[in-house]
Amino acid sequence: MTDSLHDLLCRRAFLGRSAFGLGGLAAALLQQRAAASSTQDPQPAWQLPTAKAKRVIVVFLSGGLSQHDLFDEKPLLRERRGEELPPSVRKGERLTGLTERQGALPVVGSKFDFQDYGKSKLRMSELLPCLGEVADDLLLVRSLQTDHVLHEAAMTILFTGTPLLGRPSWGAWTSYALGDGKGNLPEFVVLLSNPDPATPLHPRLWHNGFLAGRHQGVPFRSGKEPVLFVDNPPGVDAAARARQLQALRALNEREAARSGDPDAQARLAAFETAARMQTGVPELADLRQEPPELLEEYGAEIGRDSFATNCVLARRLLERGVRFVQLCDAGWDHHYNIPRALPKKAEQVDKPTAALIRDLKRRGMLDDTIVVFAGEFGRTPYCEGPLAFDTYGRDHNALASSVLVAGGGFKAGYAHGATDEWGWSAATDVVHVHDLHATILRQLGIDHQKLTVRAQGRDFRLTDVAGKVLPALLA
């Protein structure tokens, strides 16, 4: 087929030759979008005069951690164990279908003791002794709220600012605002550990949405091949691969020039990043470069996939220019058997997370790195399932959860906000997920209200039409 015949049959070419030139207008708009995606104003509207931080690590505990057993001690729940949560406390708020069918909402206190940690006397569970050792570097927010009580919706709100699908993720927005696409590694990387078939993590949590494709999170794995399909195929040497990539680049450049299709520009950027990753990734993944005593501090083992190994990789990624690392650990959905299940999960993340914070601090990186430790929502003060001190569980709760933040100019050794005495809802100094987003973006030197992109006929931003910067969280 000749080029001219192909153009006649091409959908865009057909529209371009249609009445009133609407196709030409559409092509021009596509070209403008492509140009906007590939280049940015050196001083964009969202850029603030000062920035305290350069990068973010989000430690995401998928399933919704039980704040009453880790961060938010409630003596009243022990004293009144087995009593019904008063309707005056719940104030008509809806329950999930799981506990609504129980017919009773008996409260239950934590089986685990709490203690003061550090000079700041930050009060947390005995299950987190290692995080307790770095308590003076932590901000503990006990009054976080979100908008939904179902896993998928709450996760999507945490990472995209809305329960609706198709929006850019938190990391994609950060890459868009701060990245230049010139490093040997992507600006947004995702590390997964302890996968749970019951609560799988959907790629929309690190998707680019309507932003350019290069802003999408790239899943890395520990092991011999951290990124799938980056290595050359068997039998293809570097010279042959370079010729292939050169030919692909020429084809994509031709398509981009002819059609103005943003996808062609995205393919070009993806191939360029992949080519650079072929040299950057093997060196990144070689943990033999790390001192044995440091791996021991994290609890990481060379060749073994684990949350601890991912924490080491996260630090190495940040050192090499990655802007946003999403560390996802599954298995925190404890509807039943908290006394047996929670200690195992806490042990998996306590030592490595504390080691990561200490390691960043030793290297002078904690001051300009924000570390966030959170789930998608909290848990209820009442018991789900049979009321037994050794096997109790808790249901989902969007009205009260806790989050840890370290570094990046946030207050340290400080507890912010409180829930009511029953632990049902945040009561003082309430922090919404949008407020957390807005405040973290502020520390990155980004005005969350001006970080907008027009798509589908309207302007979008991570904080949607809400969110406020909270100076009380900042040093």
Short mmCIF file of C-alpha atoms in Angstrom, two decimals:
data_model
loop_
_atom_site.label_atom_id
_atom_site.label_comp_id
_atom_site.label_asym_id
_atom_site.label_seq_id
_atom_site.Cartn_x
_atom_site.Cartn_y
_atom_site.Cartn_z
CA MET A 1 0.00 0.00 0.00
CA THR A 2 1.40 3.40 -0.99
CA ASP A 3 1.72 6.22 1.53
CA SER A 4 -0.85 8.35 -0.32
CA LEU A 5 -3.41 5.54 -0.35
CA HIS A 6 -2.76 4.87 3.33
CA ASP A 7 -3.37 8.56 4.10
CA LEU A 8 -6.68 8.46 2.23
CA LEU A 9 -7.81 5.49 4.30
CA CYS A 10 -6.40 6.76 7.56
CA ARG A 11 -9.11 7.83 10.01
CA ARG A 12 -7.37 11.06 10.90
CA ALA A 13 -6.74 11.86 7.25
CA PHE A 14 -10.42 11.23 6.48
CA LEU A 15 -11.49 13.62 9.24
CA GLY A 16 -8.96 16.17 8.00
CA ARG A 17 -10.60 16.19 4.59
CA SER A 18 -14.13 16.34 6.00
CA ALA A 19 -16.40 19.37 5.92
CA PHE A 20 -15.50 22.52 7.87
CA GLY A 21 -11.94 21.25 8.48
CA LEU A 22 -12.85 19.71 11.84
CA GLY A 23 -10.27 17.02 11.32
CA GLY A 24 -7.56 19.62 10.82
CA LEU A 25 -8.58 21.31 14.04
CA ALA A 26 -8.53 17.96 15.88
CA ALA A 27 -5.06 17.18 14.52
CA ALA A 28 -3.80 20.59 15.62
CA LEU A 29 -5.16 20.02 19.11
CA LEU A 30 -3.50 16.60 19.25
CA GLN A 31 -0.20 18.17 18.23
CA GLN A 32 -0.56 20.80 20.96
CA ARG A 33 -1.28 18.08 23.53
CA ALA A 34 1.71 16.09 22.38
CA ALA A 35 3.95 19.13 22.64
CA ALA A 36 2.60 19.95 26.10
CA SER A 37 3.23 16.38 27.23
CA SER A 38 6.81 16.31 26.01
CA THR A 39 7.97 19.76 27.11
CA GLN A 40 7.11 21.86 30.12
CA ASP A 41 7.49 25.53 30.97
CA PRO A 42 10.77 25.96 32.90
CA GLN A 43 8.76 27.88 35.50
CA PRO A 44 5.32 26.31 35.49
CA ALA A 45 2.39 28.00 37.20
CA TRP A 46 2.33 25.47 40.03
CA GLN A 47 5.94 26.02 41.08
CA LEU A 48 6.35 27.68 44.48
CA PRO A 49 9.36 29.84 45.41
CA THR A 50 10.66 27.29 47.92
CA ALA A 51 10.62 23.51 48.26
CA LYS A 52 11.66 21.51 51.33
CA ALA A 53 11.63 18.11 49.64
CA LYS A 54 12.62 16.57 46.33
CA ARG A 55 11.17 13.06 46.48
CA VAL A 56 8.58 10.83 48.16
CA ILE A 57 8.37 7.25 49.40
CA VAL A 58 4.85 5.97 50.14
CA VAL A 59 4.81 2.78 52.22
CA PHE A 60 1.30 1.53 51.46
CA LEU A 61 -0.10 -1.21 53.72
CA SER A 62 -2.88 -2.62 51.58
CA GLY A 63 -5.99 -3.73 53.43
CA GLY A 64 -6.36 -1.02 56.06
CA LEU A 65 -4.18 -1.29 59.16
CA SER A 66 -5.77 -1.42 62.61
CA GLN A 67 -4.85 1.91 64.17
CA HIS A 68 -6.35 0.90 67.54
CA ASP A 69 -3.76 -1.86 67.80
CA LEU A 70 -0.81 0.16 66.48
CA PHE A 71 -1.13 3.94 66.89
CA ASP A 72 -4.34 5.04 68.62
CA GLU A 73 -4.64 3.64 72.15
CA LYS A 74 -8.16 3.67 73.59
CA PRO A 75 -8.34 2.61 77.26
CA LEU A 76 -12.13 3.00 77.20
CA LEU A 77 -12.42 0.10 74.75
CA ARG A 78 -10.75 -2.19 77.28
CA GLU A 79 -12.83 -0.89 80.14
CA ARG A 80 -16.12 -1.30 78.26
CA ARG A 81 -15.22 -4.49 76.38
CA GLY A 82 -18.29 -6.26 75.06
CA GLU A 83 -20.59 -3.25 75.39
CA GLU A 84 -22.43 -1.98 72.36
CA LEU A 85 -20.96 1.04 70.58
CA PRO A 86 -23.48 3.77 71.58
CA PRO A 87 -25.69 4.99 68.71
CA SER A 88 -24.97 8.55 69.89
CA VAL A 89 -21.30 7.97 68.98
CA ARG A 90 -22.01 6.48 65.58
CA LYS A 91 -24.48 9.28 64.70
CA GLY A 92 -26.20 7.28 62.00
CA GLU A 93 -23.06 6.67 59.94
CA ARG A 94 -23.49 3.65 57.69
CA LEU A 95 -21.77 0.35 58.37
CA THR A 96 -20.41 -2.10 55.86
CA GLY A 97 -22.68 -5.00 54.97
CA LEU A 98 -20.40 -7.35 56.90
CA THR A 99 -21.02 -5.95 60.37
CA GLU A 100 -24.50 -4.65 59.63
CA ARG A 101 -25.62 -8.26 59.42
CA GLN A 102 -24.08 -9.01 62.83
CA GLY A 103 -26.84 -7.11 64.57
CA ALA A 104 -24.47 -6.16 67.42
CA LEU A 105 -21.41 -3.92 67.62
CA PRO A 106 -19.47 -4.92 70.78
CA VAL A 107 -16.36 -2.80 71.33
CA VAL A 108 -13.02 -4.45 71.97
CA GLY A 109 -9.75 -2.94 73.16
CA SER A 110 -6.35 -3.93 71.88
CA LYS A 111 -4.67 -7.04 73.19
CA PHE A 112 -1.33 -5.25 72.79
CA ASP A 113 0.21 -2.78 75.20
CA PHE A 114 1.24 0.73 74.24
CA GLN A 115 4.30 2.62 75.44
CA ASP A 116 6.07 5.94 75.11
CA TYR A 117 8.94 6.02 72.61
CA GLY A 118 11.83 8.46 72.29
CA LYS A 119 12.40 11.81 73.92
CA SER A 120 9.12 12.95 72.39
CA LYS A 121 7.25 10.15 74.23
CA LEU A 122 5.35 9.28 71.08
CA ARG A 123 2.89 6.60 72.17
CA MET A 124 2.65 3.54 69.93
CA SER A 125 2.11 -0.21 70.18
CA GLU A 126 4.63 -2.69 71.51
CA LEU A 127 4.39 -4.30 68.04
CA LEU A 128 6.50 -1.46 66.58
CA PRO A 129 9.68 -1.36 68.69
CA CYS A 130 11.96 -0.48 65.75
CA LEU A 131 9.79 2.41 64.60
CA GLY A 132 9.75 3.38 68.26
CA GLU A 133 13.53 3.79 68.05
CA VAL A 134 13.07 6.50 65.39
CA ALA A 135 9.98 8.02 67.06
CA ASP A 136 11.69 11.41 67.35
CA ASP A 137 11.81 11.55 63.54
CA LEU A 138 8.10 10.74 63.10
CA LEU A 139 4.93 12.73 62.71
CA LEU A 140 1.94 10.62 63.79
CA VAL A 141 -1.43 11.80 62.48
CA ARG A 142 -4.27 10.12 64.38
CA SER A 143 -7.15 11.96 62.69
CA LEU A 144 -6.98 10.98 59.01
CA GLN A 145 -10.26 10.52 57.14
CA THR A 146 -11.21 9.39 53.66
CA ASP A 147 -14.46 9.25 51.66
CA HIS A 148 -15.15 5.57 51.19
CA VAL A 149 -15.33 2.39 53.21
CA LEU A 150 -14.62 -0.14 50.43
CA HIS A 151 -11.06 -1.19 49.62
CA GLU A 152 -10.96 -0.43 45.91
CA ALA A 153 -12.58 2.99 46.22
CA ALA A 154 -10.51 4.02 49.24
CA MET A 155 -7.25 2.90 47.59
CA THR A 156 -8.17 4.84 44.47
CA ILE A 157 -8.89 7.96 46.56
CA LEU A 158 -5.55 7.66 48.36
CA PHE A 159 -3.59 7.35 45.13
CA THR A 160 -5.60 9.42 42.64
CA GLY A 161 -7.69 11.77 44.80
CA THR A 162 -11.02 10.36 43.61
CA PRO A 163 -12.89 7.03 43.57
CA LEU A 164 -13.51 7.48 39.84
CA LEU A 165 -11.36 5.55 37.41
CA GLY A 166 -9.00 6.89 34.78
CA ARG A 167 -7.29 9.66 36.75
CA PRO A 168 -3.52 10.06 37.12
CA SER A 169 -1.99 8.61 40.25
CA TRP A 170 -0.18 10.54 42.96
CA GLY A 171 3.22 9.43 41.67
CA ALA A 172 2.29 10.33 38.08
CA TRP A 173 1.33 13.86 39.16
CA THR A 174 4.65 14.17 41.01
CA SER A 175 6.58 12.94 37.97
CA TYR A 176 4.69 15.38 35.75
CA ALA A 177 5.40 18.33 38.05
CA LEU A 178 9.03 17.59 38.94
CA GLY A 179 10.53 15.20 36.39
CA ASP A 180 12.52 15.91 33.27
CA GLY A 181 12.62 12.38 31.80
CA LYS A 182 16.39 12.49 31.30
CA GLY A 183 17.57 10.05 33.98
CA ASN A 184 18.57 6.43 33.49
CA LEU A 185 15.57 5.32 35.55
CA PRO A 186 11.86 6.22 35.50
CA GLU A 187 10.79 9.03 37.80
CA PHE A 188 8.05 6.87 39.35
CA VAL A 189 8.73 3.29 40.47
CA VAL A 190 6.49 0.74 42.20
CA LEU A 191 7.77 -2.07 44.45
CA LEU A 192 5.37 -4.84 45.53
CA SER A 193 5.73 -7.36 48.37
CA ASN A 194 3.71 -10.17 49.97
CA PRO A 195 0.96 -10.32 47.32
CA ASP A 196 -2.47 -11.28 48.63
CA PRO A 197 -4.83 -12.97 46.11
CA ALA A 198 -7.80 -11.82 48.16
CA THR A 199 -6.92 -8.13 47.76
CA PRO A 200 -4.88 -7.73 44.56
CA LEU A 201 -3.46 -4.31 43.75
CA HIS A 202 -4.72 -2.85 40.49
CA PRO A 203 -2.30 -0.98 38.17
CA ARG A 204 -4.59 2.05 38.26
CA LEU A 205 -2.90 2.84 41.60
CA TRP A 206 0.20 3.81 39.63
CA HIS A 207 -1.35 4.70 36.26
CA ASN A 208 -0.64 7.92 34.33
CA GLY A 209 -4.31 8.51 33.41
CA PHE A 210 -4.49 11.31 30.85
CA LEU A 211 -0.88 12.41 31.47
CA ALA A 212 1.88 11.36 29.07
CA GLY A 213 2.80 7.69 29.24
CA ARG A 214 6.26 8.29 30.69
CA HIS A 215 4.68 9.42 33.98
CA GLN A 216 3.17 5.98 34.67
CA GLY A 217 4.70 4.04 37.56
CA VAL A 218 7.05 1.25 36.50
CA PRO A 219 6.80 -1.92 38.64
CA PHE A 220 10.24 -3.18 39.71
CA ARG A 221 11.00 -6.58 41.19
CA SER A 222 13.92 -7.71 43.28
CA GLY A 223 15.90 -10.51 41.65
CA LYS A 224 17.72 -11.17 38.40
CA GLU A 225 15.28 -9.28 36.15
CA PRO A 226 13.91 -6.26 38.07
CA VAL A 227 12.02 -4.88 35.05
CA LEU A 228 10.37 -7.24 32.60
CA PHE A 229 11.31 -7.02 28.91
CA VAL A 230 14.10 -4.45 29.36
CA ASP A 231 16.91 -6.96 28.81
CA ASN A 232 17.77 -7.87 25.23
CA PRO A 233 16.07 -11.07 23.99
CA PRO A 234 18.26 -14.18 23.76
CA GLY A 235 20.46 -14.09 20.66
CA VAL A 236 20.16 -10.32 20.17
CA ASP A 237 23.36 -8.42 20.92
CA ALA A 238 23.65 -4.74 21.83
CA ALA A 239 24.49 -3.63 18.28
CA ALA A 240 21.50 -5.42 16.74
CA ARG A 241 19.21 -4.08 19.45
CA ALA A 242 20.47 -0.54 18.83
CA ARG A 243 19.61 -0.86 15.13
CA GLN A 244 16.12 -2.11 16.00
CA LEU A 245 15.53 0.79 18.38
CA GLN A 246 16.81 3.27 15.81
CA ALA A 247 14.36 1.93 13.24
CA LEU A 248 11.47 2.04 15.75
CA ARG A 249 12.37 5.59 16.67
CA ALA A 250 12.31 6.65 13.02
CA LEU A 251 8.88 5.06 12.53
CA ASN A 252 7.45 6.67 15.66
CA GLU A 253 8.89 10.08 14.73
CA ARG A 254 7.30 9.78 11.31
CA GLU A 255 3.95 8.81 12.83
CA ALA A 256 4.12 11.65 15.36
CA ALA A 257 4.91 14.22 12.66
CA ARG A 258 2.15 12.92 10.37
CA SER A 259 -0.68 12.49 12.85
CA GLY A 260 0.22 14.50 15.95
CA ASP A 261 -0.83 11.46 18.00
CA PRO A 262 0.30 11.81 21.65
CA ASP A 263 0.63 8.01 21.83
CA ALA A 264 3.44 8.19 19.30
CA GLN A 265 5.25 10.70 21.47
CA ALA A 266 4.70 8.45 24.49
CA ARG A 267 6.18 5.48 22.61
CA LEU A 268 9.25 7.54 21.75
CA ALA A 269 9.74 8.51 25.39
CA ALA A 270 9.19 4.92 26.54
CA PHE A 271 11.81 3.52 24.16
CA GLU A 272 14.32 6.16 25.22
CA THR A 273 13.75 5.41 28.91
CA ALA A 274 13.99 1.67 28.30
CA ALA A 275 17.31 2.10 26.48
CA ARG A 276 18.73 4.05 29.41
CA MET A 277 17.36 1.52 31.87
CA GLN A 278 19.37 -1.25 30.22
CA THR A 279 22.47 0.29 31.76
CA GLY A 280 20.93 1.70 34.96
CA VAL A 281 18.82 -1.20 36.21
CA PRO A 282 21.46 -3.96 36.56
CA GLU A 283 23.67 -1.71 38.68
CA LEU A 284 20.68 -0.62 40.78
CA ALA A 285 19.59 -4.19 41.51
CA ASP A 286 23.02 -5.46 42.53
CA LEU A 287 22.68 -5.43 46.32
CA ARG A 288 26.12 -6.98 46.67
CA GLN A 289 27.35 -3.39 46.59
CA GLU A 290 25.70 -2.82 49.96
CA PRO A 291 27.65 -3.57 53.19
CA PRO A 292 26.47 -6.81 54.87
CA GLU A 293 25.83 -4.95 58.12
CA LEU A 294 23.48 -2.55 56.32
CA LEU A 295 21.49 -5.42 54.78
CA GLU A 296 21.28 -6.92 58.25
CA GLU A 297 19.97 -3.62 59.61
CA TYR A 298 17.14 -3.76 57.07
CA GLY A 299 16.63 -7.51 57.46
CA ALA A 300 17.21 -7.95 53.72
CA GLU A 301 18.79 -10.97 52.03
CA ILE A 302 20.37 -10.94 48.59
CA GLY A 303 18.27 -12.98 46.16
CA ARG A 304 15.19 -13.08 48.42
CA ASP A 305 12.08 -11.09 47.54
CA SER A 306 10.78 -9.28 50.61
CA PHE A 307 9.52 -5.95 51.89
CA ALA A 308 12.96 -5.45 53.49
CA THR A 309 14.73 -5.92 50.15
CA ASN A 310 12.33 -3.46 48.55
CA CYS A 311 13.19 -0.88 51.22
CA VAL A 312 16.87 -1.13 50.29
CA LEU A 313 15.97 -0.81 46.60
CA ALA A 314 13.79 2.21 47.42
CA ARG A 315 16.74 4.05 48.94
CA ARG A 316 18.95 3.13 45.97
CA LEU A 317 16.26 4.37 43.57
CA LEU A 318 16.06 7.74 45.31
CA GLU A 319 19.84 8.11 45.20
CA ARG A 320 19.67 7.66 41.42
CA GLY A 321 17.13 10.39 40.82
CA VAL A 322 13.75 8.64 41.11
CA ARG A 323 11.15 11.12 42.36
CA PHE A 324 8.40 8.87 43.69
CA VAL A 325 8.63 5.32 45.05
CA GLN A 326 5.49 3.40 45.94
CA LEU A 327 6.25 0.50 48.33
CA CYS A 328 3.12 -1.66 48.48
CA ASP A 329 2.78 -4.44 51.05
CA ALA A 330 -0.38 -6.56 50.98
CA GLY A 331 -2.12 -8.61 53.66
CA TRP A 332 -3.40 -6.00 56.13
CA ASP A 333 -7.15 -6.69 55.81
CA HIS A 334 -7.75 -8.16 59.27
CA HIS A 335 -11.46 -8.76 59.67
CA TYR A 336 -10.65 -11.65 61.99
CA ASN A 337 -7.82 -12.93 64.17
CA ILE A 338 -5.93 -9.67 64.73
CA PRO A 339 -4.02 -11.00 67.77
CA ARG A 340 -2.34 -13.65 65.63
CA ALA A 341 -2.18 -12.00 62.20
CA LEU A 342 -1.15 -8.44 63.08
CA PRO A 343 2.12 -9.27 64.93
CA LYS A 344 3.39 -11.14 61.86
CA LYS A 345 2.61 -8.24 59.52
CA ALA A 346 4.01 -5.64 61.93
CA GLU A 347 7.25 -7.62 62.19
CA GLN A 348 7.59 -7.69 58.39
CA VAL A 349 7.52 -3.88 58.06
CA ASP A 350 8.72 -2.52 61.42
CA LYS A 351 12.44 -3.21 61.16
CA PRO A 352 12.88 -2.38 57.44
CA THR A 353 10.90 0.88 57.62
CA ALA A 354 12.85 2.07 60.65
CA ALA A 355 16.10 1.10 58.93
CA LEU A 356 15.07 3.05 55.82
CA ILE A 357 14.43 6.19 57.89
CA ARG A 358 17.77 5.83 59.73
CA ASP A 359 19.63 5.14 56.48
CA LEU A 360 18.16 8.20 54.75
CA LYS A 361 19.02 10.33 57.78
CA ARG A 362 22.65 9.10 57.87
CA ARG A 363 23.06 9.98 54.20
CA GLY A 364 21.61 13.46 54.65
CA MET A 365 18.57 12.55 52.53
CA LEU A 366 15.76 12.54 55.09
CA ASP A 367 15.56 16.34 55.17
CA ASP A 368 14.51 16.42 51.51
CA THR A 369 12.71 13.07 51.32
CA ILE A 370 9.11 12.56 52.52
CA VAL A 371 8.34 9.08 53.87
CA VAL A 372 4.62 8.23 54.25
CA PHE A 373 3.40 5.08 56.06
CA ALA A 374 -0.34 4.49 55.59
CA GLY A 375 -3.23 2.22 54.64
CA GLU A 376 -6.33 3.12 52.66
CA PHE A 377 -8.51 3.54 55.79
CA GLY A 378 -8.66 2.52 59.45
CA ARG A 379 -10.59 -0.09 61.41
CA THR A 380 -13.57 0.02 63.75
CA PRO A 381 -13.48 0.09 67.57
CA TYR A 382 -16.06 -2.68 67.62
CA CYS A 383 -15.43 -6.32 66.91
CA GLU A 384 -16.22 -8.13 63.70
CA GLY A 385 -17.09 -11.78 64.17
CA PRO A 386 -17.09 -13.55 67.54
CA LEU A 387 -15.99 -11.42 70.48
CA ALA A 388 -12.90 -13.20 71.82
CA PHE A 389 -9.84 -11.46 73.21
CA ASP A 390 -7.48 -13.84 71.39
CA THR A 391 -9.21 -13.85 67.98
CA TYR A 392 -11.09 -10.56 67.54
CA GLY A 393 -11.21 -8.71 64.22
CA ARG A 394 -12.25 -5.23 63.10
CA ASP A 395 -14.24 -3.90 60.15
CA HIS A 396 -13.39 -1.03 57.76
CA ASN A 397 -13.63 2.55 59.01
CA ALA A 398 -13.25 5.60 56.76
CA LEU A 399 -13.80 8.10 59.59
CA ALA A 400 -10.66 7.37 61.60
CA SER A 401 -7.20 6.15 60.65
CA SER A 402 -3.57 6.93 61.41
CA VAL A 403 -0.62 7.77 59.18
CA LEU A 404 3.09 8.26 59.85
CA VAL A 405 5.13 10.89 58.00
CA ALA A 406 8.89 11.45 58.29
CA GLY A 407 11.30 13.95 56.77
CA GLY A 408 10.71 16.61 54.14
CA GLY A 409 10.16 19.46 56.60
CA PHE A 410 7.31 17.80 58.51
CA LYS A 411 7.20 18.03 62.29
CA ALA A 412 9.08 15.27 64.09
CA GLY A 413 8.33 13.58 67.39
CA TYR A 414 4.80 14.94 67.27
CA ALA A 415 1.28 13.48 67.39
CA HIS A 416 -1.40 15.44 65.55
CA GLY A 417 -5.16 15.17 65.99
CA ALA A 418 -7.29 12.76 67.97
CA THR A 419 -10.30 10.52 67.64
CA ASP A 420 -13.24 10.50 70.04
CA GLU A 421 -12.85 8.45 73.23
CA TRP A 422 -14.40 5.41 71.55
CA GLY A 423 -12.12 5.70 68.51
CA TRP A 424 -15.03 5.79 66.07
CA SER A 425 -14.28 9.07 64.29
CA ALA A 426 -11.62 11.76 64.07
CA ALA A 427 -12.70 14.49 66.49
CA THR A 428 -9.99 17.17 66.64
CA ASP A 429 -7.63 18.55 64.00
CA VAL A 430 -9.17 16.38 61.29
CA VAL A 431 -6.94 15.67 58.28
CA HIS A 432 -8.58 14.57 55.05
CA VAL A 433 -6.64 12.59 52.44
CA HIS A 434 -6.85 15.65 50.16
CA ASP A 435 -5.23 17.75 52.91
CA LEU A 436 -2.39 15.23 53.16
CA HIS A 437 -1.89 15.41 49.39
CA ALA A 438 -1.95 19.22 49.40
CA THR A 439 0.55 19.50 52.26
CA ILE A 440 2.98 16.99 50.74
CA LEU A 441 2.81 18.76 47.39
CA ARG A 442 3.51 22.04 49.19
CA GLN A 443 6.70 20.58 50.65
CA LEU A 444 7.71 19.53 47.13
CA GLY A 445 7.35 23.15 46.02
CA ILE A 446 4.03 22.56 44.24
CA ASP A 447 0.81 24.58 44.59
CA HIS A 448 -1.83 21.84 44.53
CA GLN A 449 -4.51 24.24 43.26
CA LYS A 450 -2.42 25.21 40.23
CA LEU A 451 -1.13 21.74 39.38
CA THR A 452 -3.91 21.18 36.84
CA VAL A 453 -4.27 19.54 33.46
CA ARG A 454 -7.21 20.05 31.15
CA ALA A 455 -8.72 16.82 29.89
CA GLN A 456 -12.19 15.65 28.87
CA GLY A 457 -13.45 19.24 28.85
CA ARG A 458 -12.43 20.29 32.36
CA ASP A 459 -9.41 20.95 34.56
CA PHE A 460 -8.24 18.14 36.83
CA ARG A 461 -5.88 18.06 39.79
CA LEU A 462 -4.81 15.50 42.40
CA THR A 463 -6.83 17.19 45.15
CA ASP A 464 -9.92 17.51 42.90
CA VAL A 465 -11.88 20.51 44.23
CA ALA A 466 -10.80 20.11 47.86
CA GLY A 467 -7.69 19.93 50.02
CA LYS A 468 -5.86 22.53 52.07
CA VAL A 469 -2.26 22.87 53.19
CA LEU A 470 -1.99 22.23 56.94
CA PRO A 471 0.80 24.36 58.51
CA ALA A 472 0.26 22.52 61.83
CA LEU A 473 1.94 19.46 60.29
CA LEU A 474 5.05 21.37 59.23
CA ALA A 475 8.17 22.18 61.20
#
